[in-house]
Coordinates of C-alpha atoms and ligand atoms in Angstrom, one line a residue:
M1428 CA 14.2 0.3 44.9
P1429 CA 17.3 2.7 44.9
I1430 CA 18.6 3.9 41.6
R1431 CA 21.2 1.7 40.1
V1432 CA 23.0 1.4 36.8
L1433 CA 21.7 -1.8 35.2
D1434 CA 24.2 -4.5 34.4
S1435 CA 25.2 -4.6 30.8
T1436 CA 23.4 -7.7 29.8
L1437 CA 20.0 -6.5 31.2
A1438 CA 20.6 -3.1 29.7
S1439 CA 21.2 -4.7 26.1
K1440 CA 18.1 -6.8 26.6
I1441 CA 16.0 -3.7 27.2
A1442 CA 17.6 -1.8 24.5
A1443 CA 17.2 -4.6 22.1
G1444 CA 13.5 -4.0 22.2
E1445 CA 14.0 -0.7 20.2
V1446 CA 15.9 -2.4 17.4
V1447 CA 14.7 -5.9 17.4
E1448 CA 11.0 -6.1 17.5
R1449 CA 10.4 -9.3 15.6
P1450 CA 12.2 -11.5 13.1
A1451 CA 11.6 -9.1 10.3
S1452 CA 13.6 -6.5 12.2
V1453 CA 16.6 -8.9 12.6
V1454 CA 16.6 -9.6 8.9
K1455 CA 16.4 -6.0 8.2
E1456 CA 19.5 -5.2 10.4
L1457 CA 21.5 -8.1 9.1
V1458 CA 20.8 -7.4 5.6
E1459 CA 21.7 -3.8 5.9
N1460 CA 25.0 -4.7 7.6
A1461 CA 25.7 -6.7 4.3
I1462 CA 25.0 -3.8 2.3
D1463 CA 27.2 -1.6 4.3
A1464 CA 29.9 -4.3 3.7
G1465 CA 29.6 -3.6 0.1
A1466 CA 28.0 -7.1 -0.8
T1467 CA 26.8 -7.7 -4.3
R1468 CA 24.9 -10.9 -3.2
V1469 CA 22.9 -11.3 0.0
T1470 CA 21.1 -14.6 0.7
I1471 CA 18.5 -14.8 3.5
E1472 CA 17.5 -18.2 4.7
V1473 CA 14.7 -18.5 7.4
Q1474 CA 12.9 -21.4 9.3
G1475 CA 9.7 -21.1 11.0
G1476 CA 9.1 -17.4 10.2
G1477 CA 12.5 -16.6 11.4
I1478 CA 11.6 -17.5 15.1
E1479 CA 13.5 -20.8 14.7
S1480 CA 16.3 -19.6 12.8
I1481 CA 17.6 -16.8 10.3
R1482 CA 20.7 -17.0 8.4
V1483 CA 22.1 -13.9 6.4
S1484 CA 25.2 -14.4 4.3
D1485 CA 27.0 -12.1 2.2
D1486 CA 30.1 -11.6 -0.2
G1487 CA 31.0 -8.3 1.4
A1488 CA 34.2 -6.9 2.9
G1489 CA 34.1 -9.3 6.0
I1490 CA 35.2 -8.5 9.5
P1491 CA 38.9 -8.8 10.3
V1492 CA 39.4 -11.6 12.8
L1493 CA 40.6 -9.4 15.6
D1494 CA 37.5 -7.3 15.4
L1495 CA 35.0 -10.1 15.3
E1496 CA 34.4 -10.2 19.1
L1497 CA 34.1 -6.5 19.2
A1498 CA 31.3 -6.4 16.8
L1499 CA 29.1 -8.1 19.4
E1500 CA 29.9 -5.2 21.8
R1501 CA 27.4 -2.4 22.4
H1502 CA 28.2 0.9 20.5
A1503 CA 30.9 -0.9 18.5
T1504 CA 30.8 0.3 14.8
S1505 CA 33.2 0.7 12.0
K1506 CA 30.9 3.2 10.3
I1507 CA 31.4 6.4 12.2
G1508 CA 34.4 7.7 14.1
D1509 CA 33.3 11.0 15.6
E1510 CA 30.6 13.4 15.9
N1511 CA 31.2 15.0 12.5
D1512 CA 30.7 11.7 10.6
L1513 CA 27.0 11.8 11.9
E1514 CA 26.3 14.8 9.6
T1515 CA 27.3 12.9 6.5
I1516 CA 26.1 9.2 7.1
S1517 CA 26.0 7.2 3.9
T1518 CA 25.7 3.8 5.4
M1519 CA 22.5 2.1 6.6
G1520 CA 23.8 1.4 10.0
F1521 CA 25.9 3.6 12.3
R1522 CA 24.7 3.1 15.9
G1523 CA 26.6 -0.1 16.6
E1524 CA 23.5 -1.5 18.2
A1525 CA 22.1 -4.2 16.0
L1526 CA 24.5 -7.2 16.5
P1527 CA 24.5 -6.8 20.4
S1528 CA 20.8 -6.3 20.5
I1529 CA 20.1 -9.3 18.4
A1530 CA 22.9 -11.4 20.3
S1531 CA 21.3 -10.5 23.6
V1532 CA 17.9 -12.2 22.6
S1533 CA 18.9 -15.1 20.8
R1534 CA 21.7 -17.8 20.0
M1535 CA 24.0 -16.2 17.5
A1536 CA 26.8 -17.4 15.4
L1537 CA 28.9 -14.7 13.5
T1538 CA 31.3 -16.2 10.9
S1539 CA 33.4 -13.9 8.8
R1540 CA 36.4 -13.7 6.4
A1541 CA 37.9 -10.1 5.7
R1542 CA 38.5 -9.6 2.0
G1543 CA 42.0 -10.4 1.1
T1544 CA 42.8 -12.5 4.1
E1545 CA 43.5 -16.3 4.2
Q1546 CA 41.6 -17.2 7.3
G1547 CA 38.1 -16.7 8.7
A1548 CA 36.9 -16.9 12.3
Y1549 CA 33.7 -17.2 14.2
V1550 CA 32.1 -16.3 17.5
R1551 CA 29.1 -17.8 19.0
S1552 CA 27.0 -16.5 22.0
T1553 CA 23.8 -17.3 23.8
G1554 CA 21.8 -14.4 25.3
G1555 CA 24.7 -12.0 24.4
V1556 CA 27.3 -14.0 26.4
L1557 CA 30.2 -15.3 24.4
E1558 CA 30.5 -19.0 24.4
R1559 CA 32.9 -20.0 21.9
K1560 CA 35.4 -18.5 19.2
G1561 CA 37.8 -19.9 16.9
A1562 CA 39.2 -20.2 13.3
A1563 CA 36.8 -21.0 10.6
G1564 CA 37.3 -22.2 7.0
T1565 CA 34.9 -19.8 5.0
S1566 CA 34.7 -17.9 1.9
E1567 CA 35.2 -14.2 1.8
G1568 CA 32.2 -12.4 3.3
T1569 CA 30.1 -12.6 6.4
S1570 CA 27.4 -15.0 7.6
V1571 CA 25.2 -14.4 10.6
V1572 CA 22.9 -17.1 12.2
V1573 CA 20.3 -16.3 14.6
Q1574 CA 18.4 -19.0 16.4
D1575 CA 15.7 -19.2 19.0
L1576 CA 14.8 -15.6 18.9
F1577 CA 13.3 -14.2 22.2
A1578 CA 13.7 -17.6 23.9
N1579 CA 15.1 -15.7 26.8
V1580 CA 12.3 -13.0 26.7
P1581 CA 9.1 -14.7 26.9
A1582 CA 7.1 -11.4 27.0
R1583 CA 8.3 -10.6 23.5
R1584 CA 8.0 -14.1 22.2
K1585 CA 4.4 -14.1 23.2
F1586 CA 3.8 -11.0 21.1
L1587 CA 5.0 -12.8 17.9
R1588 CA 2.3 -13.8 15.3
S1589 CA 2.2 -17.1 13.6
P1590 CA 5.3 -18.3 11.6
A1591 CA 3.3 -17.6 8.4
A1592 CA 2.5 -14.1 9.5
E1593 CA 6.3 -13.3 10.5
S1594 CA 7.5 -14.9 7.3
S1595 CA 5.3 -12.6 5.2
R1596 CA 6.8 -9.6 7.3
I1597 CA 10.3 -10.9 6.5
H1598 CA 9.3 -11.1 2.8
N1599 CA 8.2 -7.4 3.1
A1600 CA 11.3 -6.3 4.8
V1601 CA 13.6 -7.9 2.2
T1602 CA 11.7 -6.6 -0.9
Q1603 CA 11.7 -3.2 0.7
I1604 CA 15.5 -3.3 1.1
A1605 CA 15.9 -4.9 -2.4
I1606 CA 14.0 -1.9 -4.1
G1607 CA 16.5 0.4 -2.4
H1608 CA 19.4 -1.5 -3.8
P1609 CA 18.9 -2.6 -7.4
H1610 CA 22.6 -3.5 -7.8
V1611 CA 22.6 -6.1 -5.2
R1612 CA 21.3 -9.6 -5.8
F1613 CA 19.0 -10.8 -3.0
N1614 CA 17.7 -14.3 -2.4
L1615 CA 15.1 -15.1 0.2
I1616 CA 14.5 -18.7 1.0
S1617 CA 11.8 -19.7 3.6
N1618 CA 11.6 -23.1 4.9
G1619 CA 13.8 -24.3 2.0
K1620 CA 11.7 -22.7 -0.6
D1621 CA 12.8 -19.7 -2.8
T1622 CA 10.4 -17.0 -2.1
F1623 CA 11.9 -13.9 -3.6
S1624 CA 15.0 -13.1 -5.6
S1625 CA 16.1 -9.9 -7.3
P1626 CA 18.6 -10.0 -10.3
G1627 CA 21.0 -7.3 -9.1
S1628 CA 21.1 -5.8 -12.4
G1629 CA 21.3 -2.3 -11.1
E1630 CA 17.9 -1.4 -12.9
L1631 CA 15.2 -0.3 -10.5
R1632 CA 12.6 -1.5 -13.0
D1633 CA 14.1 -5.2 -12.6
V1634 CA 13.7 -5.2 -8.9
L1635 CA 9.9 -3.9 -9.1
T1636 CA 9.3 -6.6 -11.7
A1637 CA 10.5 -9.1 -9.2
V1638 CA 8.4 -7.6 -6.3
Y1639 CA 5.2 -6.6 -8.1
G1640 CA 5.2 -8.7 -11.4
Q1641 CA 5.7 -7.8 -14.9
E1642 CA 2.1 -6.7 -15.6
T1643 CA 2.0 -4.0 -12.9
V1644 CA 5.5 -2.7 -13.8
Q1645 CA 4.5 -2.3 -17.3
A1646 CA 1.8 0.1 -16.3
L1647 CA 4.2 2.3 -14.4
L1648 CA 5.7 5.5 -15.8
K1649 CA 9.2 6.7 -15.4
V1650 CA 9.8 9.6 -13.0
E1651 CA 13.0 11.6 -13.4
G1652 CA 13.9 15.0 -12.2
T1653 CA 16.7 17.0 -10.7
D1654 CA 16.3 20.4 -9.2
K1655 CA 18.7 23.2 -9.4
D1656 CA 20.6 22.3 -6.3
G1657 CA 21.0 18.7 -7.4
R1658 CA 18.4 16.9 -5.5
R1659 CA 17.4 14.0 -7.6
V1660 CA 14.1 12.3 -7.8
S1661 CA 13.9 9.0 -9.8
G1662 CA 11.7 6.1 -9.9
F1663 CA 8.1 5.0 -11.1
A1664 CA 4.6 6.1 -10.7
S1665 CA 1.4 4.4 -11.7
S1666 CA -0.8 6.0 -14.4
P1667 CA -4.1 7.1 -12.7
S1668 CA -5.7 3.8 -14.0
L1669 CA -3.8 1.6 -11.7
T1670 CA -4.7 2.4 -8.1
R1671 CA -4.9 0.7 -4.7
A1672 CA -7.1 1.2 -1.7
N1673 CA -4.5 2.5 0.5
R1674 CA -1.2 4.1 0.5
S1675 CA 0.9 1.1 1.0
G1676 CA 1.9 1.2 -2.6
I1677 CA 3.8 4.5 -2.1
N1678 CA 7.3 4.1 -1.2
F1679 CA 10.2 6.5 -0.6
Y1680 CA 13.9 6.0 -0.4
V1681 CA 16.1 8.7 0.7
N1682 CA 19.7 8.0 -0.2
R1683 CA 18.6 4.3 -0.5
R1684 CA 17.0 4.0 2.9
W1685 CA 13.4 3.3 3.0
I1686 CA 11.6 5.9 5.0
Q1687 CA 8.1 6.9 6.1
S1688 CA 7.2 10.5 5.5
R1689 CA 4.0 12.3 5.8
M1690 CA 5.4 15.3 4.0
L1691 CA 6.5 13.0 0.9
L1692 CA 3.1 11.4 0.9
Q1693 CA 1.4 14.8 0.7
A1694 CA 3.9 15.8 -2.1
V1695 CA 2.7 12.7 -4.3
E1696 CA -0.9 13.2 -3.4
E1697 CA -0.6 16.8 -4.6
A1698 CA 0.8 15.6 -7.9
Y1699 CA -2.1 13.3 -8.4
R1700 CA -4.6 15.8 -7.4
G1701 CA -7.6 15.7 -9.6
L1702 CA -6.5 12.5 -11.3
L1703 CA -7.6 9.8 -8.9
M1704 CA -10.9 8.8 -7.6
E1705 CA -11.7 9.5 -3.9
G1706 CA -10.2 6.9 -1.7
R1707 CA -7.8 5.5 -4.3
H1708 CA -4.2 5.7 -4.2
P1709 CA -1.3 5.3 -6.7
L1710 CA 1.6 3.0 -6.9
V1711 CA 4.8 5.1 -6.5
V1712 CA 8.5 4.1 -5.9
L1713 CA 10.7 7.1 -5.5
H1714 CA 14.4 7.4 -4.9
I1715 CA 15.3 10.8 -3.5
D1716 CA 19.1 11.3 -3.7
I1717 CA 20.2 14.4 -1.8
P1718 CA 23.5 15.2 -0.3
A1719 CA 23.9 13.5 3.1
V1720 CA 24.5 16.8 4.9
E1721 CA 20.8 17.7 4.1
V1722 CA 19.2 14.9 5.8
D1723 CA 19.3 13.7 9.4
V1724 CA 18.8 9.8 9.7
N1725 CA 19.5 9.8 13.5
V1726 CA 16.0 10.6 14.6
H1727 CA 14.4 7.1 14.9
P1728 CA 16.0 4.0 16.4
A1729 CA 15.0 1.8 13.6
K1730 CA 15.9 4.8 11.2
R1731 CA 12.4 4.7 9.7
E1732 CA 12.1 8.4 9.6
V1733 CA 14.5 11.3 8.6
R1734 CA 14.5 15.0 8.9
F1735 CA 15.3 17.2 5.9
H1736 CA 17.2 20.5 6.4
H1737 CA 15.2 21.8 3.4
D1738 CA 11.7 20.5 3.6
G1739 CA 10.1 22.7 1.1
A1740 CA 12.7 22.0 -1.5
V1741 CA 12.5 18.3 -1.2
F1742 CA 8.5 18.5 -1.3
S1743 CA 8.6 20.5 -4.5
A1744 CA 11.1 18.3 -6.1
V1745 CA 8.9 15.3 -5.5
Q1746 CA 5.8 17.0 -6.4
R1747 CA 7.0 18.4 -9.5
S1748 CA 8.8 15.3 -10.9
V1749 CA 5.8 13.2 -10.3
R1750 CA 3.4 15.7 -11.6
E1751 CA 5.5 16.4 -14.8
C1752 CA 5.7 12.7 -15.5
L1753 CA 1.9 12.4 -15.1
V1754 CA 1.3 15.3 -17.6
A1755 CA 3.8 14.0 -20.1
H1756 CA 2.5 10.5 -20.2
S1757 CA -1.3 11.2 -19.8
P1758 CA -3.1 9.7 -22.8
V1759 CA -5.8 12.4 -22.5
P1760 CA -5.7 16.0 -21.7
L1761 CA -6.0 16.7 -17.9
V1762 CA -9.4 18.0 -17.4
T1763 CA -10.6 19.8 -14.4
A1764 CA -14.0 19.3 -13.0
R1765 CA -15.4 22.4 -14.6
P1766 CA -18.1 22.5 -17.1
A1767 CA -17.2 24.2 -20.4
Q1768 CA -16.4 27.7 -20.5
P1769 CA -19.1 30.3 -21.5
G1770 CA -18.9 30.9 -25.1
A1771 CA -17.7 27.3 -25.8
A1772 CA -19.6 24.9 -27.8
P1773 CA -23.0 24.4 -26.3
S1774 CA -22.7 22.0 -23.4
G1775 CA -26.2 21.2 -22.1
W1776 CA -25.0 18.7 -19.6
H1777 CA -23.9 20.1 -16.5
S1778 CA -20.8 17.9 -16.3
P1779 CA -18.2 17.4 -19.0
P1780 CA -18.0 13.8 -20.5
A1781 CA -15.8 11.8 -18.3
P1782 CA -12.5 11.2 -19.9
T1783 CA -11.1 7.7 -19.6
W1784 CA -7.7 6.2 -18.9
G1785 CA -7.2 3.0 -21.0
G1786 CA -10.9 2.4 -20.9
Q1787 CA -10.8 2.1 -16.9
G1788 CA -13.6 4.7 -16.4
S1789 CA -13.8 8.2 -15.2
F1790 CA -11.0 9.4 -12.8
Q1791 CA -12.9 12.5 -11.6
T1792 CA -16.2 12.9 -9.7
W1793 CA -18.7 15.3 -10.9
P1794 CA -21.5 15.6 -8.4
I1795 CA -24.7 16.4 -10.0
P1796 CA -25.5 20.2 -10.0
P1797 CA -28.8 21.2 -8.7
A1798 CA -31.6 21.8 -11.1
G1799 CA -31.7 25.6 -10.5
R1800 CA -28.5 26.6 -12.1
D1801 CA -30.0 29.0 -14.5
S1802 CA -32.8 30.5 -12.3
D1803 CA -30.3 32.6 -10.5
G1804 CA -29.9 34.7 -13.6
T1805 CA -26.2 34.0 -13.8
D1806 CA -24.6 33.1 -17.1
G1807 CA -23.1 30.0 -15.8
S1808 CA -19.4 31.2 -15.6
A1809 CA -17.1 28.6 -14.5
T1810 CA -16.8 29.8 -11.0
D1811 CA -20.4 29.9 -10.4
T1812 CA -21.0 26.4 -11.8
E1813 CA -18.2 25.0 -9.9
H1814 CA -19.7 26.4 -6.8
E1815 CA -23.0 25.0 -7.6
A1816 CA -21.8 21.8 -8.8
R1817 CA -21.9 20.6 -5.1
L1818 CA -25.2 19.1 -4.2
P1819 CA -26.0 19.3 -0.4
A1820 CA -25.1 16.0 1.1
G1821 CA -28.0 13.6 1.8
E1822 CA -30.3 15.3 -0.9
T1823 CA -32.8 12.7 -1.9
L1824 CA -33.7 11.8 -5.6
P1825 CA -36.9 13.0 -7.0
A1826 CA -39.1 10.1 -8.4
L1827 CA -37.8 9.2 -11.8
R1828 CA -39.6 7.6 -14.8
V1829 CA -37.5 5.3 -17.1
L1830 CA -37.4 6.3 -20.7
G1831 CA -34.9 3.7 -22.1
Q1832 CA -31.4 2.5 -22.0
A1833 CA -28.4 4.0 -23.9
G1834 CA -25.3 2.1 -24.9
Q1835 CA -26.5 -0.8 -22.6
T1836 CA -24.7 1.3 -20.0
Y1837 CA -26.9 4.2 -19.1
V1838 CA -30.5 4.3 -17.9
I1839 CA -32.2 7.4 -19.3
A1840 CA -35.0 8.8 -17.1
E1841 CA -37.1 11.7 -16.6
G1842 CA -37.9 13.6 -13.4
P1843 CA -39.8 16.8 -12.6
Q1844 CA -36.5 18.8 -13.1
G1845 CA -35.4 17.4 -16.4
V1846 CA -33.5 14.5 -17.9
Y1847 CA -31.2 12.0 -16.0
L1848 CA -28.6 9.6 -17.4
I1849 CA -27.9 6.9 -14.8
D1850 CA -24.8 4.7 -14.9
Q1851 CA -26.4 1.4 -14.3
H1852 CA -23.4 -0.2 -12.7
A1853 CA -22.5 2.7 -10.4
A1854 CA -26.1 3.0 -9.3
H1855 CA -26.3 -0.7 -8.7
E1856 CA -23.3 -0.6 -6.7
R1857 CA -24.6 2.2 -4.5
V1858 CA -27.8 0.1 -3.9
N1859 CA -25.9 -3.1 -3.1
F1860 CA -23.3 -1.3 -0.9
E1861 CA -25.9 0.1 1.4
K1862 CA -27.6 -3.3 1.5
V1863 CA -24.6 -5.2 2.4
L1864 CA -23.7 -2.8 5.2
R1865 CA -27.2 -3.0 6.5
Q1866 CA -27.1 -6.7 6.7
V1867 CA -23.9 -6.6 8.4
E1868 CA -25.1 -4.3 10.9
E1869 CA -28.2 -6.5 11.5
K1870 CA -25.9 -9.7 11.4
S1871 CA -28.3 -11.3 8.8
P1872 CA -26.1 -11.7 5.7
E1873 CA -27.8 -13.3 2.8
I1874 CA -25.7 -16.4 2.0
Q1875 CA -25.2 -18.4 -1.0
G1876 CA -24.2 -21.8 -0.1
L1877 CA -21.9 -23.7 -2.5
L1878 CA -23.1 -27.0 -3.5
E1879 CA -19.5 -28.3 -3.5
P1880 CA -17.1 -26.6 -1.1
L1881 CA -14.4 -24.9 -3.1
A1882 CA -10.8 -25.4 -1.9
V1883 CA -8.5 -22.5 -2.5
E1884 CA -4.8 -22.1 -1.8
L1885 CA -3.6 -19.1 0.3
L1886 CA -0.6 -17.1 0.8
P1887 CA 0.8 -17.0 4.2
E1888 CA -0.4 -13.4 4.8
Q1889 CA -3.8 -14.5 3.5
V1890 CA -4.1 -17.2 6.1
Q1891 CA -3.2 -14.6 8.7
T1892 CA -5.8 -12.1 7.6
L1893 CA -8.6 -14.8 7.5
E1894 CA -7.8 -15.8 11.2
E1895 CA -7.6 -12.2 12.1
W1896 CA -11.0 -11.2 10.5
R1897 CA -12.8 -14.5 10.8
D1898 CA -15.9 -13.2 12.6
T1899 CA -16.3 -10.1 10.2
L1900 CA -15.9 -12.4 7.2
H1901 CA -18.7 -14.5 8.8
D1902 CA -20.9 -11.3 9.3
F1903 CA -20.6 -10.6 5.7
G1904 CA -21.7 -14.0 4.5
F1905 CA -18.4 -15.9 3.9
L1906 CA -18.6 -19.4 5.3
G1907 CA -15.8 -21.9 5.3
E1908 CA -13.0 -23.3 7.2
P1909 CA -9.2 -23.8 7.2
F1910 CA -8.1 -26.9 5.2
G1911 CA -4.6 -27.8 6.1
E1912 CA -2.1 -25.0 6.6
R1913 CA -2.3 -23.2 3.5
A1914 CA -5.7 -23.8 2.2
Y1915 CA -9.2 -22.9 2.9
L1916 CA -12.5 -24.4 2.1
I1917 CA -15.3 -22.0 0.9
R1918 CA -18.6 -23.1 1.7
G1919 CA -20.7 -20.1 1.2
V1920 CA -20.3 -16.5 -0.1
P1921 CA -22.4 -13.4 0.2
A1922 CA -25.5 -13.8 -2.1
G1923 CA -26.0 -12.3 -5.4
L1924 CA -22.6 -12.7 -6.8
R1925 CA -22.7 -12.0 -10.4
N1926 CA -19.3 -11.2 -12.0
A1927 CA -16.7 -12.9 -9.9
S1928 CA -16.1 -16.4 -8.7
P1929 CA -16.2 -17.1 -4.8
D1930 CA -12.5 -17.5 -4.7
Q1931 CA -11.9 -14.3 -6.7
L1932 CA -14.2 -12.5 -4.4
L1933 CA -12.5 -13.9 -1.3
G1934 CA -9.1 -13.1 -2.6
E1935 CA -10.1 -9.4 -3.3
V1936 CA -11.8 -9.0 0.1
L1937 CA -8.6 -10.4 1.9
E1938 CA -6.6 -7.9 0.0
T1939 CA -8.8 -5.0 1.1
L1940 CA -8.7 -6.3 4.7
Q1941 CA -4.8 -6.3 4.6
Q1942 CA -4.7 -2.7 3.5
A1943 CA -7.5 -1.3 5.6
K1944 CA -6.2 1.4 8.2
D1945 CA -9.0 0.7 10.6
T1946 CA -12.1 -1.5 11.1
S1947 CA -14.6 1.0 9.7
Q1948 CA -12.6 1.4 6.5
A1949 CA -12.4 -2.4 6.4
L1950 CA -16.1 -2.9 6.5
E1951 CA -16.7 -0.1 3.9
S1952 CA -14.1 -1.6 1.6
M1953 CA -15.4 -5.2 1.9
A1954 CA -18.9 -3.9 1.3
A1955 CA -17.7 -2.0 -1.7
S1956 CA -16.0 -5.2 -3.2
I1957 CA -19.0 -7.3 -2.7
A1958 CA -21.4 -4.7 -4.1
C1959 CA -19.1 -4.2 -7.0
H1960 CA -19.2 -7.9 -7.9
S1961 CA -22.9 -8.4 -7.3
S1962 CA -24.0 -5.3 -9.6
V1963 CA -25.1 -5.3 -13.2
R1964 CA -22.3 -4.2 -15.5
A1965 CA -21.9 -1.8 -18.4
G1966 CA -23.0 -3.8 -21.4
D1967 CA -25.8 -5.7 -19.7
T1968 CA -29.1 -5.3 -21.3
L1969 CA -31.8 -4.4 -18.8
T1970 CA -35.6 -4.9 -19.2
H1971 CA -37.8 -1.8 -18.5
D1972 CA -39.0 -3.4 -15.3
E1973 CA -35.3 -4.1 -14.2
M1974 CA -34.4 -0.4 -14.7
A1975 CA -37.5 0.9 -12.9
A1976 CA -36.6 -1.4 -9.9
L1977 CA -33.1 -0.1 -10.0
L1978 CA -34.2 3.4 -9.8
R1979 CA -36.7 2.6 -7.0
Q1980 CA -33.8 1.3 -5.0
L1981 CA -31.5 4.0 -5.8
E1982 CA -34.0 6.6 -4.6
A1983 CA -34.2 4.6 -1.3
T1984 CA -30.4 4.8 -0.6
R1985 CA -28.8 7.4 1.8
S1986 CA -26.3 8.7 -0.8
P1987 CA -27.8 8.2 -4.3
H1988 CA -25.5 10.5 -6.1
T1989 CA -22.2 8.7 -5.9
C1990 CA -21.2 5.1 -6.1
P1991 CA -19.0 3.6 -3.2
H1992 CA -15.9 4.5 -5.0
G1993 CA -16.9 8.1 -5.2
R1994 CA -18.0 8.0 -8.9
P1995 CA -21.2 9.8 -9.9
T1996 CA -24.2 7.5 -10.5
M1997 CA -25.9 10.1 -12.6
L1998 CA -25.7 13.2 -14.8
H1999 CA -28.5 15.6 -14.9
L2000 CA -29.8 17.8 -17.9
S2001 CA -32.1 20.3 -16.2
A2002 CA -35.3 21.4 -17.9
S2003 CA -34.3 25.1 -17.7
N2004 CA -31.0 24.3 -19.3
L2005 CA -32.9 22.4 -22.1
E2006 CA -35.0 25.3 -22.7
R2007 CA -31.9 27.6 -23.0
E2008 CA -30.1 25.4 -25.4
F2009 CA -33.1 25.0 -27.6
G2010 CA -33.5 28.9 -27.5
R2011 CA -36.9 28.6 -26.0
R2012 CA -35.8 31.1 -23.3
Ligands
ADP3358 P1 26.4 -0.8 12.7 O1 25.8 -1.4 11.6 O2 25.5 0.3 13.3 O3 27.8 -0.3 12.7 P2 26.1 -3.4 14.0 O4 25.9 -3.9 15.4 O5 24.9 -3.7 13.1 O6 26.3 -1.8 13.9 O7 27.4 -4.0 13.5 C1 28.6 -3.7 14.1 C2 29.8 -3.7 13.3 O8 30.0 -5.1 12.8 C3 29.6 -3.0 12.1 O9 30.0 -1.6 12.2 C4 30.7 -3.7 11.1 O10 31.9 -3.3 11.2 C5 30.4 -5.0 11.6 N1 29.6 -5.9 10.8 C6 28.5 -6.3 11.1 N2 27.8 -7.2 10.1 C7 28.7 -7.1 9.0 C8 28.8 -7.7 7.8 N3 27.7 -8.5 7.3 N4 29.9 -7.6 7.1 C9 31.0 -6.8 7.4 N5 31.0 -6.2 8.7 C10 29.8 -6.4 9.6
MG3359 MG1 24.1 -2.3 11.5

């Protein structure tokens, strides 16, 4: 075929793909337009996951009657005039692409009345072709209705998930924007039901409460910092006791725009260094306010990424303000993974006692040092012990003999190289974790059937996750079937459940699956959840035989030294250390 310039309708249909991927991206664009128009109230109503219809109305500045038709044209925008404006973008939109793109793949009605004018107007189009226009009696502000999305692009329509799944993406899109704009009042109504509203009080804390719930927000620490050049970082960060299995709880807003940034993620991780267990991530919401000239937002069609002119400065502003907040609020001194310094009070145990955050358990992992620490003649200086604290991976346990139980939490045992304190829960978790994974691999889960099937109600995104991972859930021993649109009948769960109800376990596993980055992480996190809930807990009294059996099973595991979350399963007091501490050597 010879080269030709595409006609404009076809060109916008193709370009629409970049901006309008699914209903949630339509909602995002329309809501951002409302914000750019200075709205204080934005109402979003969707039907059928937004595939049937989306209506976004606002009380913003509105569009003058004469401009209305123009708003549907490609590259028509009121937000930038010339190239220089690109350097200092303060609005969410600026490309003039959203309305024409959305219009080209739907039926659209745009109704608006500019602030201070008497009369409003509307335009209506199908597939981007103007069909009707006229006067409209309407209040000040704008409302956009989008129906039958992708009806004329079957390839894209096929790509959409179930209405429930699309609804949940819309929910995420709206909450994401709401967090960026605490002064705007948002209302999301899905199939006639109120599903989210933010108060518009101007307080970030209030929006976060609407999104994450009171309890979570109470556990957040306030972050606040401004560097010498006026770059401001503010928001909230979780104390190290509140963590998630992935990074989805870490969110950045640069000049109120939600963005993805590997660099900023690293800055946060750096701030939390040494405070979180391996594989756990904090909940962090940060507003980064910097002069518009220092950031380029024009690098991604959906504007999800930005470029900073001073990467390093932004990195350290974020890292420092979060770290300072954590240090200032930390209920216990920050401890590094080093045993006591030489000359300090005797510390026979190779590892310092695990400090706790609000009773949630240790936040640091201390692998068991090898027994031969003293035999090399060093004085155990911090550097040496830190070096030695790493046990070669895969090292097996010696045979251990149970001596007793301490605090109904630790098994005390003796081996050829000294005394061991074993955390009964962590040890049992390790045993169960490997067992579950083995059963999954062999496709022979031990299932505990329920006498009466248990009906549970699910959120739309949970229904979606269940569908998506049905076979895997089955491999793990979850039996059941959908019951109506929003409920599920649990008929069986993995055997051995001790400290969670079947519905709790299912809920937790679904959350894990939603957050998993890939299949292998999903399998591991699921196995860890199941292991955790089928293990003895701290506080359970164990008989001598039970403890002996636990140690035999632990010896047989592949990684006996850590639990699936990376906590140590045991501490070791070596025979040579004992001799030294008692002055026998
Ligand atoms: P952009 O937001 O990049 O300018 P859009 O295609 O999203 O491009 O919108 C085109 C223009 O239509 C905007 O520049 C603005 O002038 C006008 N507009 C769109 N939505 C609204 C709204 N809710 N209120 C006021 N004006 C709007
Ligand atoms: Mg826009």
